[in-house]
Structures are given as structure tokens and as C-alpha cells.
Amino acid sequence: MNDADATSTETGHVERIRARGHENVSGEHGSTVEVTTDDWLTPAGDCIVGVEADTTPADFDDTFVDACQSSEATITAEFAVDSGGETLTDTITGRGDPEITFEGDRSLVGRTSEYVDGRTVFVGADGAAADLDRELIDALADGAALTLTLTVEPGES
């Protein structure tokens, strides 16, 4: 069963994924950002900012998926971290692509490049893990809860 929230608004469609940080979150990768369902993370996973995600691209609502499969779609990824009394947020914006399949059943990846595989949820992003706010990354390294909100604004087909 999908624990994530899938909603539609007047202007777009939303998927909400819950995960948590891990002591090995470093947020140093310059071209990708990733959230995984795995419950572990090695230091080599420098693009991974959240573990134990409650959903994957394969679980996303069909309406959300359809909207993302346009190169004109704008996809906004908001990373929100509860850091003991305050919520830290940062945003990365990318776009959709007709080749994105949303078949990934273990993790989801946003990319600054045009590369697409089953884990890809957006391409052509204006940032990656290395571009996220350092306070947010530090809180994730301390194990803070992460809510990733993906919002797609459909473009012209």
C-alpha cells in the first residue's frame, strides 16, 4: 500500500514522500539528488539525502506520472526537514521528459543532466544534493525526518 500522499491542485499534481536522514548523509553530489527505501547508507552515497522512503516512483499516481511525461512540465522538489522546533526547506526545480518511466521500486533520483532511467523523476534540474542548504543537510546527517514534496505543473503537450 502506498503511504505517500498524492493530491491534485488547480495548477498541478503532488506526491509527498516521507523519509529520514542518516549519519552518512553528506549531500556532496553535484549532479543528482536521491531518496531511497533502503534503511542504510554508505559514505559513497553522496547524492542520497534520505533513507527509508515510504514510496517510490513505481507507486506514484498515474495522473502525476502522465503530467511528468512532458518535456514542458515543470517539476518542483521541496525538501522539508524538521530540525527540532524549526522546519528547514530548500527547493530544486527540474522538468519532465517523455522517456521518464517511473518504474523505480527502490529509489527516486532528480538529475541536472538529461539522463533517464527507471529511478528518474526529473531532469534538467537547477541543482542537486550539493546545492541543498547545508543546515538542512546537517539536520539529515543527524537523522532528522524528511518530507519531499514533488509538484508537477503540466506544460503544453
Short mmCIF file of C-alpha atoms in Angstrom, two decimals, residues 41-115:
data_model
loop_
_atom_site.label_atom_id
_atom_site.label_comp_id
_atom_site.label_asym_id
_atom_site.label_seq_id
_atom_site.Cartn_x
_atom_site.Cartn_y
_atom_site.Cartn_z
CA LEU A 41 23.67 4.39 3.53
CA THR A 42 27.41 4.20 2.96
CA PRO A 43 29.62 7.30 2.70
CA ALA A 44 29.88 6.63 -1.06
CA GLY A 45 26.17 7.53 -1.45
CA ASP A 46 26.86 11.26 -1.53
CA CYS A 47 23.73 12.03 -3.58
CA ILE A 48 21.37 10.30 -1.13
CA VAL A 49 19.67 12.68 1.29
CA GLY A 50 17.01 10.35 2.72
CA VAL A 51 16.58 6.67 3.59
CA GLU A 52 13.56 4.53 4.46
CA ALA A 53 11.37 6.37 1.95
CA ASP A 54 7.73 5.35 2.20
CA THR A 55 7.17 5.28 -1.56
CA THR A 56 8.98 5.04 -4.89
CA PRO A 57 8.28 6.20 -8.45
CA ALA A 58 6.53 2.88 -9.18
CA ASP A 59 3.92 3.84 -6.55
CA PHE A 60 3.14 7.33 -7.92
CA ASP A 61 -0.38 8.20 -9.00
CA ASP A 62 -1.00 7.80 -12.74
CA THR A 63 -2.18 11.39 -13.07
CA PHE A 64 1.11 12.64 -11.61
CA VAL A 65 3.13 10.32 -13.87
CA ASP A 66 1.24 11.38 -17.00
CA ALA A 67 1.80 15.06 -16.21
CA CYS A 68 5.55 14.49 -15.74
CA GLN A 69 5.97 12.75 -19.08
CA SER A 70 6.13 16.04 -20.98
CA SER A 71 9.35 17.94 -21.60
CA GLU A 72 7.29 21.10 -20.97
CA ALA A 73 6.32 20.03 -17.41
CA THR A 74 7.99 21.83 -14.50
CA ILE A 75 8.68 19.59 -11.50
CA THR A 76 9.49 21.20 -8.17
CA ALA A 77 11.08 19.15 -5.38
CA GLU A 78 10.70 20.73 -1.95
CA PHE A 79 12.85 19.19 0.77
CA ALA A 80 11.48 19.93 4.25
CA VAL A 81 13.32 18.79 7.36
CA ASP A 82 12.04 19.00 10.93
CA SER A 83 15.07 20.17 12.88
CA GLY A 84 13.89 20.23 16.49
CA GLY A 85 11.46 23.10 16.60
CA GLU A 86 12.08 24.62 13.18
CA THR A 87 11.43 23.41 9.66
CA LEU A 88 14.25 23.83 7.18
CA THR A 89 13.29 23.86 3.50
CA ASP A 90 15.02 24.04 0.16
CA THR A 91 13.84 23.56 -3.39
CA ILE A 92 15.21 22.09 -6.60
CA THR A 93 13.33 22.61 -9.87
CA GLY A 94 13.61 20.39 -12.92
CA ARG A 95 11.44 19.30 -15.78
CA GLY A 96 9.70 16.24 -17.08
CA ASP A 97 10.58 14.10 -20.07
CA PRO A 98 8.59 11.67 -22.25
CA GLU A 99 11.23 8.97 -21.51
CA ILE A 100 10.68 9.01 -17.73
CA THR A 101 9.02 5.68 -16.88
CA PHE A 102 8.58 5.89 -13.09
CA GLU A 103 9.42 2.17 -12.83
CA GLY A 104 11.90 2.56 -9.95
CA ASP A 105 10.82 0.45 -6.99
CA ARG A 106 13.73 1.24 -4.66
CA SER A 107 14.69 4.88 -5.05
CA LEU A 108 13.96 8.16 -6.82
CA VAL A 109 16.51 10.45 -8.44
CA GLY A 110 16.46 14.03 -9.68
CA ARG A 111 19.16 14.95 -12.20
CA THR A 112 20.81 18.07 -13.58
CA SER A 113 21.57 16.06 -16.73
CA GLU A 114 19.23 14.64 -19.36
CA TYR A 115 19.94 11.01 -18.35
#
